[in-house]
Amino acid sequence: TIGFCLHSDWFIAYFTNFYNISNHVTDPDFVNVPQARLGSIMESEINGGDAPHRRKICDFHSGNCHSMSFACHYSNPTEMKAITDIVRQENPSEYMLPETDCAGCDEDEPYHQEKAPIVDIISLVRNTGTANIDAQKRVIGSDESVRFFFNISEFNTDDPSSCSNNAKPITLTHGNQIVSTCKSDQLHGPEVWLMDRLRGHYSRYATESVPQWFCEQRRLIKGVSRLLLQYQQQSGKMELPDYLILVTDTTYFNVKVFREMLRNIAKGVKSSTGKPYHPLDPLAVGGCMRDYAISSGVSFRVPRLDFGIILNRATLEGLLKRIHCSKLETEKNPLCNIISESQVGEKDVFKDGMTPVDLMSTFALANAHNDFKNWTIGMCFEAEWLLAYFIQFYTGTKTTTIPPESSLARANSSLHPYLEPIQNTLCQYSGPDCNIDAPFCSEISADQMLTYMRN
């Protein structure tokens, strides 16, 4: 007449709540619910509703798990063993290992047992004063895993335009005119699918005034380019980092679990490409991605800076290799073909012997703001778009941007999302919806970031 038609957890919850087996919960949201007698760990609610930050540890599942997570769901034996080994290594006095056991000896999980990777971080300072960057330096930059912590601001990034600290600022009217020009058909060319598909999205996600936002786009490209060229100039004195992490000053990045993130990154690459990840292969990873439709079923994927962008050493090396196109046809660099296709107008500023970083930086600053009506291409790319473009097409083995259906195929892409199956969950880690054990978060205040400091 009834049958056992209840899930087992429903059954337990029913008897716990309605038979007064437990004390009433202390959560103030349930103070007027007499039957609320089944408490949640750390007040984690899987149905967060309008307050997704209430999910807390409910989000730790399907690879989004590490040694600091309180609990994890949908785990697997490999992940369980890897995390257990890490906890044992970091707390040797609390674990007794059998003589035949060896924590961290799994050949398939090398990312924690090898020497710590060299990690540098570069942060874009937005118009938020110094509180955020100061807090970020304390919480992230001071971690023992981080070698150098750099920042990009209007005070340390030279830009001979109205975006420099001492120049006459762009007016709101002028900024809006630039945006209108960039969205118009004035800037296009044959087979320039990237400009044609993206122009309508330009400045859509600008959260500040348009002039300030516009200057940030130039400043980010200039700052990242300057750092990479600094690496190149100091070759032999300072080696490239194993990983360079790009963030904004409102990004929380959990560097304490970064080496565990590398395990998930390697698994993600193998899942997307069918080939094992090798550190000598260029790789960029975005914590949260935006997809821009290029054609049916094909998207140009762009990592959001505020969720962190990870570049491995091979990507940095690729961006610093010189491109020679004046030699005989048989000796030309394969990238010469990509330059000739000129999806972002790079053909107009390329000079033989440039590196992709030279090209990116020169292109970003090539046109003066007050001459925007005469632009043929102009800085009409958001900085994240430009970074994604040069990572996709100027590192690795690609030789063409046409057609986009094949050139953007994920199987041969060097740009990947972190934990793609749960990207929607990770993209919710923003502001109050963040938690201390998340791998990364965006839009974090200085006070909130400081509460995440671990003693």
JSON list of C-alpha atoms in Angstrom, two decimals, residues 196-370:
[
{"chain": "A", "resi": 196, "resn": "ASP", "atom": "CA", "xyz": [33.30, 39.81, -37.20]},
{"chain": "A", "resi": 197, "resn": "ARG", "atom": "CA", "xyz": [31.96, 37.51, -34.47]},
{"chain": "A", "resi": 198, "resn": "LEU", "atom": "CA", "xyz": [33.20, 39.38, -31.41]},
{"chain": "A", "resi": 199, "resn": "ARG", "atom": "CA", "xyz": [32.67, 43.05, -32.23]},
{"chain": "A", "resi": 200, "resn": "GLY", "atom": "CA", "xyz": [29.08, 43.02, -30.94]},
{"chain": "A", "resi": 201, "resn": "HIS", "atom": "CA", "xyz": [30.28, 41.84, -27.51]},
{"chain": "A", "resi": 202, "resn": "TYR", "atom": "CA", "xyz": [32.89, 44.57, -27.07]},
{"chain": "A", "resi": 203, "resn": "SER", "atom": "CA", "xyz": [32.68, 46.23, -23.62]},
{"chain": "A", "resi": 204, "resn": "ARG", "atom": "CA", "xyz": [29.58, 44.19, -22.70]},
{"chain": "A", "resi": 205, "resn": "TYR", "atom": "CA", "xyz": [31.13, 43.15, -19.38]},
{"chain": "A", "resi": 206, "resn": "ALA", "atom": "CA", "xyz": [32.67, 46.50, -18.50]},
{"chain": "A", "resi": 207, "resn": "THR", "atom": "CA", "xyz": [31.85, 47.02, -14.83]},
{"chain": "A", "resi": 208, "resn": "GLU", "atom": "CA", "xyz": [33.53, 50.43, -14.52]},
{"chain": "A", "resi": 209, "resn": "SER", "atom": "CA", "xyz": [33.12, 53.58, -16.57]},
{"chain": "A", "resi": 210, "resn": "VAL", "atom": "CA", "xyz": [34.04, 52.96, -20.19]},
{"chain": "A", "resi": 211, "resn": "PRO", "atom": "CA", "xyz": [37.20, 55.15, -20.22]},
{"chain": "A", "resi": 212, "resn": "GLN", "atom": "CA", "xyz": [38.59, 53.40, -17.15]},
{"chain": "A", "resi": 213, "resn": "TRP", "atom": "CA", "xyz": [37.68, 49.98, -18.52]},
{"chain": "A", "resi": 214, "resn": "PHE", "atom": "CA", "xyz": [39.26, 50.81, -21.88]},
{"chain": "A", "resi": 215, "resn": "CYS", "atom": "CA", "xyz": [42.53, 51.81, -20.23]},
{"chain": "A", "resi": 216, "resn": "GLU", "atom": "CA", "xyz": [42.56, 48.60, -18.19]},
{"chain": "A", "resi": 217, "resn": "GLN", "atom": "CA", "xyz": [42.50, 46.57, -21.41]},
{"chain": "A", "resi": 218, "resn": "ARG", "atom": "CA", "xyz": [45.62, 48.29, -22.72]},
{"chain": "A", "resi": 219, "resn": "ARG", "atom": "CA", "xyz": [47.28, 48.23, -19.30]},
{"chain": "A", "resi": 220, "resn": "LEU", "atom": "CA", "xyz": [46.87, 44.47, -18.85]},
{"chain": "A", "resi": 221, "resn": "ILE", "atom": "CA", "xyz": [48.41, 43.66, -22.23]},
{"chain": "A", "resi": 222, "resn": "LYS", "atom": "CA", "xyz": [51.25, 46.11, -21.65]},
{"chain": "A", "resi": 223, "resn": "GLY", "atom": "CA", "xyz": [51.93, 44.83, -18.13]},
{"chain": "A", "resi": 224, "resn": "VAL", "atom": "CA", "xyz": [51.93, 41.13, -19.02]},
{"chain": "A", "resi": 225, "resn": "SER", "atom": "CA", "xyz": [54.11, 41.82, -22.07]},
{"chain": "A", "resi": 226, "resn": "ARG", "atom": "CA", "xyz": [56.58, 43.81, -20.00]},
{"chain": "A", "resi": 227, "resn": "LEU", "atom": "CA", "xyz": [56.91, 40.99, -17.46]},
{"chain": "A", "resi": 228, "resn": "LEU", "atom": "CA", "xyz": [57.51, 38.35, -20.15]},
{"chain": "A", "resi": 229, "resn": "LEU", "atom": "CA", "xyz": [60.12, 40.53, -21.82]},
{"chain": "A", "resi": 230, "resn": "GLN", "atom": "CA", "xyz": [61.74, 41.01, -18.42]},
{"chain": "A", "resi": 231, "resn": "TYR", "atom": "CA", "xyz": [61.99, 37.22, -18.11]},
{"chain": "A", "resi": 232, "resn": "GLN", "atom": "CA", "xyz": [63.63, 37.13, -21.54]},
{"chain": "A", "resi": 233, "resn": "GLN", "atom": "CA", "xyz": [66.11, 39.90, -20.75]},
{"chain": "A", "resi": 234, "resn": "GLN", "atom": "CA", "xyz": [67.18, 38.18, -17.53]},
{"chain": "A", "resi": 235, "resn": "SER", "atom": "CA", "xyz": [67.63, 34.80, -19.15]},
{"chain": "A", "resi": 236, "resn": "GLY", "atom": "CA", "xyz": [70.41, 32.99, -17.31]},
{"chain": "A", "resi": 237, "resn": "LYS", "atom": "CA", "xyz": [69.85, 35.04, -14.17]},
{"chain": "A", "resi": 238, "resn": "MET", "atom": "CA", "xyz": [66.21, 34.26, -13.52]},
{"chain": "A", "resi": 239, "resn": "GLU", "atom": "CA", "xyz": [64.55, 31.18, -14.99]},
{"chain": "A", "resi": 240, "resn": "LEU", "atom": "CA", "xyz": [61.02, 31.22, -16.28]},
{"chain": "A", "resi": 241, "resn": "PRO", "atom": "CA", "xyz": [58.45, 30.09, -13.72]},
{"chain": "A", "resi": 242, "resn": "ASP", "atom": "CA", "xyz": [56.88, 26.69, -14.15]},
{"chain": "A", "resi": 243, "resn": "TYR", "atom": "CA", "xyz": [53.55, 28.50, -13.94]},
{"chain": "A", "resi": 244, "resn": "LEU", "atom": "CA", "xyz": [52.57, 32.16, -14.25]},
{"chain": "A", "resi": 245, "resn": "ILE", "atom": "CA", "xyz": [49.14, 32.92, -12.77]},
{"chain": "A", "resi": 246, "resn": "LEU", "atom": "CA", "xyz": [47.28, 36.02, -13.98]},
{"chain": "A", "resi": 247, "resn": "VAL", "atom": "CA", "xyz": [44.64, 37.53, -11.67]},
{"chain": "A", "resi": 248, "resn": "THR", "atom": "CA", "xyz": [42.99, 40.81, -10.72]},
{"chain": "A", "resi": 249, "resn": "ASP", "atom": "CA", "xyz": [43.36, 42.42, -7.30]},
{"chain": "A", "resi": 250, "resn": "THR", "atom": "CA", "xyz": [39.93, 41.07, -6.32]},
{"chain": "A", "resi": 251, "resn": "THR", "atom": "CA", "xyz": [40.85, 37.44, -7.07]},
{"chain": "A", "resi": 252, "resn": "TYR", "atom": "CA", "xyz": [41.40, 34.87, -4.33]},
{"chain": "A", "resi": 253, "resn": "PHE", "atom": "CA", "xyz": [43.62, 32.04, -5.58]},
{"chain": "A", "resi": 254, "resn": "ASN", "atom": "CA", "xyz": [44.17, 29.08, -3.30]},
{"chain": "A", "resi": 255, "resn": "VAL", "atom": "CA", "xyz": [47.89, 28.50, -3.91]},
{"chain": "A", "resi": 256, "resn": "LYS", "atom": "CA", "xyz": [48.02, 26.09, -0.97]},
{"chain": "A", "resi": 257, "resn": "VAL", "atom": "CA", "xyz": [46.25, 23.49, -3.08]},
{"chain": "A", "resi": 258, "resn": "PHE", "atom": "CA", "xyz": [47.77, 24.51, -6.44]},
{"chain": "A", "resi": 259, "resn": "ARG", "atom": "CA", "xyz": [49.85, 21.34, -6.77]},
{"chain": "A", "resi": 260, "resn": "GLU", "atom": "CA", "xyz": [46.70, 19.32, -6.25]},
{"chain": "A", "resi": 261, "resn": "MET", "atom": "CA", "xyz": [44.99, 21.40, -8.94]},
{"chain": "A", "resi": 262, "resn": "LEU", "atom": "CA", "xyz": [47.73, 20.28, -11.33]},
{"chain": "A", "resi": 263, "resn": "ARG", "atom": "CA", "xyz": [46.46, 16.72, -11.01]},
{"chain": "A", "resi": 264, "resn": "ASN", "atom": "CA", "xyz": [43.00, 17.81, -12.16]},
{"chain": "A", "resi": 265, "resn": "ILE", "atom": "CA", "xyz": [44.51, 19.92, -14.94]},
{"chain": "A", "resi": 266, "resn": "ALA", "atom": "CA", "xyz": [46.45, 16.91, -16.27]},
{"chain": "A", "resi": 267, "resn": "LYS", "atom": "CA", "xyz": [43.29, 14.78, -16.19]},
{"chain": "A", "resi": 268, "resn": "GLY", "atom": "CA", "xyz": [41.35, 17.52, -17.99]},
{"chain": "A", "resi": 269, "resn": "VAL", "atom": "CA", "xyz": [43.91, 17.74, -20.79]},
{"chain": "A", "resi": 270, "resn": "LYS", "atom": "CA", "xyz": [43.83, 13.99, -21.31]},
{"chain": "A", "resi": 271, "resn": "SER", "atom": "CA", "xyz": [40.03, 14.03, -21.35]},
{"chain": "A", "resi": 272, "resn": "SER", "atom": "CA", "xyz": [39.90, 16.82, -23.97]},
{"chain": "A", "resi": 273, "resn": "THR", "atom": "CA", "xyz": [42.75, 15.77, -26.24]},
{"chain": "A", "resi": 274, "resn": "GLY", "atom": "CA", "xyz": [42.99, 12.03, -25.66]},
{"chain": "A", "resi": 275, "resn": "LYS", "atom": "CA", "xyz": [46.71, 12.46, -24.94]},
{"chain": "A", "resi": 276, "resn": "PRO", "atom": "CA", "xyz": [48.54, 12.64, -21.59]},
{"chain": "A", "resi": 277, "resn": "TYR", "atom": "CA", "xyz": [49.59, 16.10, -20.49]},
{"chain": "A", "resi": 278, "resn": "HIS", "atom": "CA", "xyz": [53.31, 16.79, -20.77]},
{"chain": "A", "resi": 279, "resn": "PRO", "atom": "CA", "xyz": [54.89, 19.92, -19.22]},
{"chain": "A", "resi": 280, "resn": "LEU", "atom": "CA", "xyz": [56.72, 20.61, -22.49]},
{"chain": "A", "resi": 281, "resn": "ASP", "atom": "CA", "xyz": [53.38, 21.12, -24.25]},
{"chain": "A", "resi": 282, "resn": "PRO", "atom": "CA", "xyz": [51.96, 24.67, -24.13]},
{"chain": "A", "resi": 283, "resn": "LEU", "atom": "CA", "xyz": [49.03, 24.87, -21.74]},
{"chain": "A", "resi": 284, "resn": "ALA", "atom": "CA", "xyz": [46.80, 27.67, -20.46]},
{"chain": "A", "resi": 285, "resn": "VAL", "atom": "CA", "xyz": [43.99, 27.02, -17.99]},
{"chain": "A", "resi": 286, "resn": "GLY", "atom": "CA", "xyz": [41.11, 29.31, -17.08]},
{"chain": "A", "resi": 287, "resn": "GLY", "atom": "CA", "xyz": [39.19, 29.02, -13.84]},
{"chain": "A", "resi": 288, "resn": "CYS", "atom": "CA", "xyz": [36.03, 30.26, -15.53]},
{"chain": "A", "resi": 289, "resn": "MET", "atom": "CA", "xyz": [35.51, 30.55, -19.28]},
{"chain": "A", "resi": 290, "resn": "ARG", "atom": "CA", "xyz": [33.27, 32.59, -21.56]},
{"chain": "A", "resi": 291, "resn": "ASP", "atom": "CA", "xyz": [32.26, 31.01, -24.86]},
{"chain": "A", "resi": 292, "resn": "TYR", "atom": "CA", "xyz": [31.66, 33.27, -27.88]},
{"chain": "A", "resi": 293, "resn": "ALA", "atom": "CA", "xyz": [29.78, 31.53, -30.69]},
{"chain": "A", "resi": 294, "resn": "ILE", "atom": "CA", "xyz": [31.73, 31.62, -33.95]},
{"chain": "A", "resi": 295, "resn": "SER", "atom": "CA", "xyz": [29.61, 29.19, -35.94]},
{"chain": "A", "resi": 296, "resn": "SER", "atom": "CA", "xyz": [27.25, 26.33, -35.21]},
{"chain": "A", "resi": 297, "resn": "GLY", "atom": "CA", "xyz": [28.80, 24.24, -32.44]},
{"chain": "A", "resi": 298, "resn": "VAL", "atom": "CA", "xyz": [32.08, 26.22, -32.49]},
{"chain": "A", "resi": 299, "resn": "SER", "atom": "CA", "xyz": [33.07, 28.74, -29.83]},
{"chain": "A", "resi": 300, "resn": "PHE", "atom": "CA", "xyz": [36.05, 30.99, -29.19]},
{"chain": "A", "resi": 301, "resn": "ARG", "atom": "CA", "xyz": [36.83, 30.26, -25.53]},
{"chain": "A", "resi": 302, "resn": "VAL", "atom": "CA", "xyz": [38.11, 33.09, -23.37]},
{"chain": "A", "resi": 303, "resn": "PRO", "atom": "CA", "xyz": [39.33, 32.67, -19.77]},
{"chain": "A", "resi": 304, "resn": "ARG", "atom": "CA", "xyz": [38.12, 35.29, -17.29]},
{"chain": "A", "resi": 305, "resn": "LEU", "atom": "CA", "xyz": [41.00, 37.10, -15.64]},
{"chain": "A", "resi": 306, "resn": "ASP", "atom": "CA", "xyz": [39.13, 37.59, -12.37]},
{"chain": "A", "resi": 307, "resn": "PHE", "atom": "CA", "xyz": [39.01, 33.80, -11.86]},
{"chain": "A", "resi": 308, "resn": "GLY", "atom": "CA", "xyz": [42.68, 33.32, -12.67]},
{"chain": "A", "resi": 309, "resn": "ILE", "atom": "CA", "xyz": [44.52, 32.28, -15.85]},
{"chain": "A", "resi": 310, "resn": "ILE", "atom": "CA", "xyz": [47.35, 29.75, -15.49]},
{"chain": "A", "resi": 311, "resn": "LEU", "atom": "CA", "xyz": [50.14, 29.70, -18.11]},
{"chain": "A", "resi": 312, "resn": "ASN", "atom": "CA", "xyz": [52.73, 26.94, -18.00]},
{"chain": "A", "resi": 313, "resn": "ARG", "atom": "CA", "xyz": [56.38, 27.42, -18.89]},
{"chain": "A", "resi": 314, "resn": "ALA", "atom": "CA", "xyz": [56.00, 26.01, -22.40]},
{"chain": "A", "resi": 315, "resn": "THR", "atom": "CA", "xyz": [53.36, 28.65, -23.15]},
{"chain": "A", "resi": 316, "resn": "LEU", "atom": "CA", "xyz": [55.68, 31.40, -21.91]},
{"chain": "A", "resi": 317, "resn": "GLU", "atom": "CA", "xyz": [58.52, 30.01, -24.05]},
{"chain": "A", "resi": 318, "resn": "GLY", "atom": "CA", "xyz": [56.24, 29.97, -27.08]},
{"chain": "A", "resi": 319, "resn": "LEU", "atom": "CA", "xyz": [55.25, 33.59, -26.54]},
{"chain": "A", "resi": 320, "resn": "LEU", "atom": "CA", "xyz": [58.94, 34.57, -26.39]},
{"chain": "A", "resi": 321, "resn": "LYS", "atom": "CA", "xyz": [60.16, 32.80, -29.55]},
{"chain": "A", "resi": 322, "resn": "ARG", "atom": "CA", "xyz": [61.23, 35.05, -32.41]},
{"chain": "A", "resi": 323, "resn": "ILE", "atom": "CA", "xyz": [59.29, 34.81, -35.68]},
{"chain": "A", "resi": 324, "resn": "HIS", "atom": "CA", "xyz": [61.21, 35.16, -38.96]},
{"chain": "A", "resi": 325, "resn": "CYS", "atom": "CA", "xyz": [59.21, 35.51, -42.14]},
{"chain": "A", "resi": 326, "resn": "SER", "atom": "CA", "xyz": [61.74, 37.08, -44.54]},
{"chain": "A", "resi": 327, "resn": "LYS", "atom": "CA", "xyz": [63.61, 33.85, -45.27]},
{"chain": "A", "resi": 328, "resn": "LEU", "atom": "CA", "xyz": [62.99, 31.48, -48.13]},
{"chain": "A", "resi": 329, "resn": "GLU", "atom": "CA", "xyz": [59.48, 30.00, -48.18]},
{"chain": "A", "resi": 330, "resn": "THR", "atom": "CA", "xyz": [60.73, 26.58, -47.04]},
{"chain": "A", "resi": 331, "resn": "GLU", "atom": "CA", "xyz": [62.41, 28.10, -43.99]},
{"chain": "A", "resi": 332, "resn": "LYS", "atom": "CA", "xyz": [59.58, 30.34, -42.82]},
{"chain": "A", "resi": 333, "resn": "ASN", "atom": "CA", "xyz": [58.14, 29.96, -39.39]},
{"chain": "A", "resi": 334, "resn": "PRO", "atom": "CA", "xyz": [54.67, 28.30, -39.61]},
{"chain": "A", "resi": 335, "resn": "LEU", "atom": "CA", "xyz": [53.34, 31.27, -37.63]},
{"chain": "A", "resi": 336, "resn": "CYS", "atom": "CA", "xyz": [53.95, 33.48, -40.68]},
{"chain": "A", "resi": 337, "resn": "ASN", "atom": "CA", "xyz": [50.77, 32.08, -42.19]},
{"chain": "A", "resi": 338, "resn": "ILE", "atom": "CA", "xyz": [48.79, 33.06, -39.07]},
{"chain": "A", "resi": 339, "resn": "ILE", "atom": "CA", "xyz": [50.29, 36.56, -39.27]},
{"chain": "A", "resi": 340, "resn": "SER", "atom": "CA", "xyz": [49.23, 36.85, -42.92]},
{"chain": "A", "resi": 341, "resn": "GLU", "atom": "CA", "xyz": [45.65, 35.83, -41.99]},
{"chain": "A", "resi": 342, "resn": "SER", "atom": "CA", "xyz": [45.80, 38.66, -39.45]},
{"chain": "A", "resi": 343, "resn": "GLN", "atom": "CA", "xyz": [42.72, 38.00, -37.33]},
{"chain": "A", "resi": 344, "resn": "VAL", "atom": "CA", "xyz": [43.55, 40.91, -35.01]},
{"chain": "A", "resi": 345, "resn": "GLY", "atom": "CA", "xyz": [45.42, 43.07, -37.53]},
{"chain": "A", "resi": 346, "resn": "GLU", "atom": "CA", "xyz": [48.87, 41.90, -36.50]},
{"chain": "A", "resi": 347, "resn": "LYS", "atom": "CA", "xyz": [50.12, 41.89, -40.09]},
{"chain": "A", "resi": 348, "resn": "ASP", "atom": "CA", "xyz": [50.07, 45.70, -40.05]},
{"chain": "A", "resi": 349, "resn": "VAL", "atom": "CA", "xyz": [52.49, 45.98, -37.13]},
{"chain": "A", "resi": 350, "resn": "PHE", "atom": "CA", "xyz": [54.66, 42.87, -37.58]},
{"chain": "A", "resi": 351, "resn": "LYS", "atom": "CA", "xyz": [58.39, 43.28, -38.16]},
{"chain": "A", "resi": 352, "resn": "ASP", "atom": "CA", "xyz": [60.67, 40.37, -38.88]},
{"chain": "A", "resi": 353, "resn": "GLY", "atom": "CA", "xyz": [62.20, 38.88, -35.74]},
{"chain": "A", "resi": 354, "resn": "MET", "atom": "CA", "xyz": [59.39, 39.93, -33.40]},
{"chain": "A", "resi": 355, "resn": "THR", "atom": "CA", "xyz": [58.18, 37.55, -30.71]},
{"chain": "A", "resi": 356, "resn": "PRO", "atom": "CA", "xyz": [54.44, 36.98, -30.17]},
{"chain": "A", "resi": 357, "resn": "VAL", "atom": "CA", "xyz": [54.78, 39.11, -27.03]},
{"chain": "A", "resi": 358, "resn": "ASP", "atom": "CA", "xyz": [56.36, 41.95, -29.04]},
{"chain": "A", "resi": 359, "resn": "LEU", "atom": "CA", "xyz": [53.56, 41.64, -31.54]},
{"chain": "A", "resi": 360, "resn": "MET", "atom": "CA", "xyz": [50.82, 41.58, -28.93]},
{"chain": "A", "resi": 361, "resn": "SER", "atom": "CA", "xyz": [52.19, 44.58, -27.07]},
{"chain": "A", "resi": 362, "resn": "THR", "atom": "CA", "xyz": [52.90, 46.65, -30.20]},
{"chain": "A", "resi": 363, "resn": "PHE", "atom": "CA", "xyz": [49.49, 45.91, -31.61]},
{"chain": "A", "resi": 364, "resn": "ALA", "atom": "CA", "xyz": [47.71, 46.81, -28.38]},
{"chain": "A", "resi": 365, "resn": "LEU", "atom": "CA", "xyz": [49.34, 50.25, -28.28]},
{"chain": "A", "resi": 366, "resn": "ALA", "atom": "CA", "xyz": [49.61, 50.89, -32.02]},
{"chain": "A", "resi": 367, "resn": "ASN", "atom": "CA", "xyz": [46.76, 53.37, -32.44]},
{"chain": "A", "resi": 368, "resn": "ALA", "atom": "CA", "xyz": [46.23, 56.60, -30.58]},
{"chain": "A", "resi": 369, "resn": "HIS", "atom": "CA", "xyz": [42.87, 57.10, -28.92]},
{"chain": "A", "resi": 370, "resn": "ASN", "atom": "CA", "xyz": [42.25, 60.49, -30.50]}
]
